[in-house]
PDB file of C-alpha atoms in Angstrom:
ATOM      1  CA  MET G1178      32.191  -7.706  -6.264  1.00  0.00           C
ATOM      2  CA  ARG G1179      30.878  -6.479  -9.162  1.00  0.00           C
ATOM      3  CA  SER G1180      33.203  -6.660 -12.395  1.00  0.00           C
ATOM      4  CA  ALA G1181      33.208  -2.947 -12.812  1.00  0.00           C
ATOM      5  CA  LEU G1182      34.468  -2.227  -9.323  1.00  0.00           C
ATOM      6  CA  ARG G1183      36.725  -4.836  -8.976  1.00  0.00           C
ATOM      7  CA  LEU G1184      38.358  -3.602 -12.272  1.00  0.00           C
ATOM      8  CA  LEU G1185      38.566  -0.375 -10.833  1.00  0.00           C
ATOM      9  CA  LEU G1186      40.120  -1.323  -7.691  1.00  0.00           C
ATOM     10  CA  VAL G1187      42.713  -3.394  -9.706  1.00  0.00           C
ATOM     11  CA  ALA G1188      43.607  -0.519 -11.737  1.00  0.00           C
ATOM     12  CA  ILE G1189      44.099   2.100  -8.353  1.00  0.00           C
ATOM     13  CA  GLY G1190      46.412  -0.778  -7.123  1.00  0.00           C
ATOM     14  CA  SER G1191      48.079  -1.463 -10.147  1.00  0.00           C
ATOM     15  CA  CYS G1192      49.173   2.232 -10.841  1.00  0.00           C
ATOM     16  CA  ALA G1193      49.768   2.481  -7.380  1.00  0.00           C
ATOM     17  CA  TYR G1194      52.389  -0.165  -7.230  1.00  0.00           C
ATOM     18  CA  ALA G1195      54.072   1.559 -10.517  1.00  0.00           C
ATOM     19  CA  GLY G1196      54.013   4.688  -9.261  1.00  0.00           C
ATOM     20  CA  LEU G1197      55.974   3.444  -5.967  1.00  0.00           C
ATOM     21  CA  ALA G1198      58.573   1.805  -8.569  1.00  0.00           C
ATOM     22  CA  VAL G1199      58.521   4.920 -10.383  1.00  0.00           C
ATOM     23  CA  LEU G1200      59.143   6.976  -7.496  1.00  0.00           C
ATOM     24  CA  GLY G1201      62.057   4.903  -6.023  1.00  0.00           C
ATOM     25  CA  TRP G1202      63.882   4.670  -9.652  1.00  0.00           C
ATOM     26  CA  GLY G1203      63.366   8.756  -9.274  1.00  0.00           C
ATOM     27  CA  GLY G1204      61.218   9.713 -12.182  1.00  0.00           C
ATOM     28  CA  PHE G1205      58.966   8.913 -14.665  1.00  0.00           C
ATOM     29  CA  ARG G1206      61.198   9.403 -18.142  1.00  0.00           C
ATOM     30  CA  SER G1207      64.166   8.077 -16.276  1.00  0.00           C
ATOM     31  CA  PHE G1208      62.263   5.003 -14.902  1.00  0.00           C
ATOM     32  CA  PHE G1209      60.535   4.615 -18.374  1.00  0.00           C
ATOM     33  CA  SER G1210      64.164   4.758 -20.237  1.00  0.00           C
ATOM     34  CA  HIS G1211      64.808   1.227 -19.263  1.00  0.00           C
ATOM     35  CA  PRO G1212      63.525  -1.351 -21.566  1.00  0.00           C
ATOM     36  CA  ALA G1213      63.018  -4.153 -18.757  1.00  0.00           C
ATOM     37  CA  PHE G1214      60.795  -1.480 -16.587  1.00  0.00           C
ATOM     38  CA  VAL G1215      58.768  -0.788 -19.451  1.00  0.00           C
ATOM     39  CA  ALA G1216      58.526  -4.620 -20.226  1.00  0.00           C
ATOM     40  CA  LEU G1217      57.782  -5.018 -16.093  1.00  0.00           C
ATOM     41  CA  VAL G1218      54.893  -2.706 -16.099  1.00  0.00           C
ATOM     42  CA  VAL G1219      53.330  -4.562 -19.142  1.00  0.00           C
ATOM     43  CA  VAL G1220      53.540  -7.533 -17.311  1.00  0.00           C
ATOM     44  CA  LEU G1221      51.670  -5.678 -14.427  1.00  0.00           C
ATOM     45  CA  LEU G1222      49.158  -4.266 -16.533  1.00  0.00           C
ATOM     46  CA  ALA G1223      48.545  -7.680 -18.141  1.00  0.00           C
ATOM     47  CA  LEU G1224      48.532  -9.590 -14.891  1.00  0.00           C
ATOM     48  CA  SER G1225      46.270  -6.631 -13.499  1.00  0.00           C
ATOM     49  CA  VAL G1226      43.959  -7.252 -16.078  1.00  0.00           C
ATOM     50  CA  VAL G1227      43.336 -10.993 -16.287  1.00  0.00           C
ATOM     51  CA  ALA G1228      43.380 -10.708 -12.200  1.00  0.00           C
ATOM     52  CA  SER G1229      40.295  -8.881 -12.244  1.00  0.00           C
ATOM     53  CA  PHE G1230      38.422 -11.571 -13.979  1.00  0.00           C
ATOM     54  CA  ALA G1231      39.582 -14.076 -12.037  1.00  0.00           C
ATOM     55  CA  GLY G1232      36.775 -14.208  -9.337  1.00  0.00           C
ATOM     56  CA  GLY G1233      37.536 -14.943  -5.706  1.00  0.00           C
ATOM     57  CA  ASN G1234      35.670 -13.243  -3.007  1.00  0.00           C
ATOM     58  CA  LEU G1235      36.372 -11.355   0.700  1.00  0.00           C
ATOM     59  CA  SER G1236      34.065 -13.080   2.220  1.00  0.00           C
ATOM     60  CA  ALA G1237      34.276 -13.715   6.171  1.00  0.00           C
ATOM     61  CA  GLY G1238      31.509 -16.617   5.339  1.00  0.00           C
ATOM     62  CA  VAL G1239      30.113 -19.071   8.053  1.00  0.00           C
ATOM     63  CA  ARG G1240      32.999 -18.647  10.419  1.00  0.00           C
ATOM     64  CA  GLU G1241      36.465 -17.138   9.994  1.00  0.00           C
ATOM     65  CA  ALA G1242      39.868 -17.725  11.579  1.00  0.00           C
ATOM     66  CA  ARG G1243      40.215 -14.238  13.330  1.00  0.00           C
ATOM     67  CA  GLY G1244      43.603 -14.893  14.207  1.00  0.00           C
ATOM     68  CA  ASN G1245      45.202 -14.659  11.240  1.00  0.00           C
ATOM     69  CA  ARG G1246      44.002 -10.887  10.318  1.00  0.00           C
ATOM     70  CA  TRP G1247      47.268  -9.448  11.767  1.00  0.00           C
ATOM     71  CA  VAL G1248      48.948 -10.810   8.113  1.00  0.00           C
ATOM     72  CA  ILE G1249      46.882  -8.122   6.259  1.00  0.00           C
ATOM     73  CA  PRO G1250      48.784  -4.949   7.793  1.00  0.00           C
ATOM     74  CA  VAL G1251      51.921  -7.135   7.260  1.00  0.00           C
ATOM     75  CA  PHE G1252      51.594  -7.704   3.968  1.00  0.00           C
ATOM     76  CA  VAL G1253      50.386  -4.386   2.755  1.00  0.00           C
ATOM     77  CA  ILE G1254      53.896  -2.947   4.168  1.00  0.00           C
ATOM     78  CA  ILE G1255      55.731  -5.942   2.409  1.00  0.00           C
ATOM     79  CA  GLY G1256      53.925  -4.713  -0.716  1.00  0.00           C
ATOM     80  CA  PHE G1257      54.870  -1.316  -0.710  1.00  0.00           C
ATOM     81  CA  LEU G1258      58.231  -2.005   0.564  1.00  0.00           C
ATOM     82  CA  ASN G1259      58.616  -4.204  -2.365  1.00  0.00           C
ATOM     83  CA  ALA G1260      57.487  -1.586  -4.811  1.00  0.00           C
ATOM     84  CA  TYR G1261      59.783   0.861  -3.778  1.00  0.00           C
ATOM     85  CA  LEU G1262      62.776  -0.660  -2.296  1.00  0.00           C
ATOM     86  CA  PRO G1263      64.078  -2.308  -5.466  1.00  0.00           C
ATOM     87  CA  ALA G1264      63.683   0.286  -7.968  1.00  0.00           C
ATOM     88  CA  TYR G1265      65.784   3.056  -5.163  1.00  0.00           C
ATOM     89  CA  THR G1266      68.585   0.074  -4.381  1.00  0.00           C
ATOM     90  CA  ASP G1267      68.854  -0.128  -8.155  1.00  0.00           C
ATOM     91  CA  ARG G1268      69.130   3.735  -9.029  1.00  0.00           C
ATOM     92  CA  ARG G1269      71.540   3.909  -6.126  1.00  0.00           C
ATOM     93  CA  ASP G1270      73.646   0.810  -6.814  1.00  0.00           C
ATOM     94  CA  LEU G1271      73.157  -0.909  -3.524  1.00  0.00           C
ATOM     95  CA  TRP G1272      72.271  -4.459  -3.428  1.00  0.00           C
ATOM     96  CA  THR G1273      72.574  -5.036  -6.895  1.00  0.00           C
ATOM     97  CA  ILE G1274      74.225  -7.974  -9.473  1.00  0.00           C
ATOM     98  CA  ASP G1275      74.862  -7.086 -13.135  1.00  0.00           C
ATOM     99  CA  GLY G1276      72.287  -4.783 -14.300  1.00  0.00           C
ATOM    100  CA  ASP G1277      70.259  -5.667 -17.211  1.00  0.00           C
ATOM    101  CA  THR G1278      70.459  -9.242 -16.971  1.00  0.00           C
ATOM    102  CA  ILE G1279      69.156  -9.524 -13.468  1.00  0.00           C
ATOM    103  CA  ARG G1280      66.360  -7.018 -14.513  1.00  0.00           C
ATOM    104  CA  TRP G1281      65.282  -9.108 -17.194  1.00  0.00           C
ATOM    105  CA  VAL G1282      65.388 -12.450 -14.977  1.00  0.00           C
ATOM    106  CA  GLY G1283      63.438 -10.010 -12.577  1.00  0.00           C
ATOM    107  CA  VAL G1284      60.719  -9.599 -14.881  1.00  0.00           C
ATOM    108  CA  ALA G1285      60.716 -13.112 -16.146  1.00  0.00           C
ATOM    109  CA  LEU G1286      60.034 -13.966 -12.387  1.00  0.00           C
ATOM    110  CA  PHE G1287      57.997 -11.526 -12.091  1.00  0.00           C
ATOM    111  CA  ALA G1288      55.573 -12.462 -14.869  1.00  0.00           C
ATOM    112  CA  ALA G1289      55.836 -16.364 -13.621  1.00  0.00           C
ATOM    113  CA  GLY G1290      55.042 -15.424 -10.215  1.00  0.00           C
ATOM    114  CA  GLY G1291      51.853 -12.961 -10.927  1.00  0.00           C
ATOM    115  CA  ALA G1292      50.464 -16.485 -13.156  1.00  0.00           C
ATOM    116  CA  LEU G1293      51.181 -18.316 -10.431  1.00  0.00           C
ATOM    117  CA  ARG G1294      49.543 -16.590  -8.088  1.00  0.00           C
ATOM    118  CA  ILE G1295      46.037 -15.826 -10.165  1.00  0.00           C
ATOM    119  CA  TRP G1296      45.871 -19.329 -11.577  1.00  0.00           C
ATOM    120  CA  PRO G1297      43.991 -20.804  -8.216  1.00  0.00           C
ATOM    121  CA  VAL G1298      41.865 -18.147  -7.913  1.00  0.00           C
ATOM    122  CA  PHE G1299      40.909 -19.020 -11.582  1.00  0.00           C
ATOM    123  CA  VAL G1300      40.847 -22.796 -10.832  1.00  0.00           C
ATOM    124  CA  LEU G1301      38.763 -22.226  -7.096  1.00  0.00           C
ATOM    125  CA  GLY G1302      36.701 -19.565  -8.698  1.00  0.00           C
ATOM    126  CA  GLU G1303      34.232 -17.927  -5.935  1.00  0.00           C
ATOM    127  CA  ARG G1304      35.425 -20.684  -3.564  1.00  0.00           C
ATOM    128  CA  PHE G1305      38.835 -18.456  -3.585  1.00  0.00           C
ATOM    129  CA  SER G1306      39.105 -16.078  -0.454  1.00  0.00           C
ATOM    130  CA  SER G1307      41.511 -14.212   0.739  1.00  0.00           C
ATOM    131  CA  LEU G1308      40.275 -14.780   4.424  1.00  0.00           C
ATOM    132  CA  VAL G1309      40.571 -18.053   5.850  1.00  0.00           C
ATOM    133  CA  ALA G1310      36.822 -19.110   6.582  1.00  0.00           C
ATOM    134  CA  ILE G1311      34.589 -21.807   6.066  1.00  0.00           C
ATOM    135  CA  GLN G1312      32.656 -20.886   2.994  1.00  0.00           C
ATOM    136  CA  PRO G1313      28.908 -21.826   2.509  1.00  0.00           C
ATOM    137  CA  ARG G1314      28.479 -25.107   0.964  1.00  0.00           C
ATOM    138  CA  HIS G1315      32.383 -26.041   1.478  1.00  0.00           C
ATOM    139  CA  THR G1316      33.261 -29.633   1.693  1.00  0.00           C
ATOM    140  CA  LEU G1317      36.109 -31.440   2.310  1.00  0.00           C
TER     141      LEU G1317
END
């Protein structure tokens, strides 16, 4: 996939993810009045820019294990819930612990988790595939 198209798709996905969090919190102004939320969006955008240059592919390869494709819609649903529900429950004070301290811990965990997710894509480059498949020139 070309870099410009990849960057565009990553930007759209990141904006949609942040938009769901803003919607869950109840609005743009109230969301961005919290420093931890601003930091979270900055980390999201930074990880998104880095991810757009990470490489990887979506090729079905020589032979794909199609039996695992059911996880794709499940991960999409989990992603939408993960974007919306934490902000919504925090705004409603449901399932919350200690407010700002936990928000900053969440920002740190989000940054660390994002870095750990992107690192193997950089290491594997074009050999990284989101689909479980035998790629051309794969060796064990």
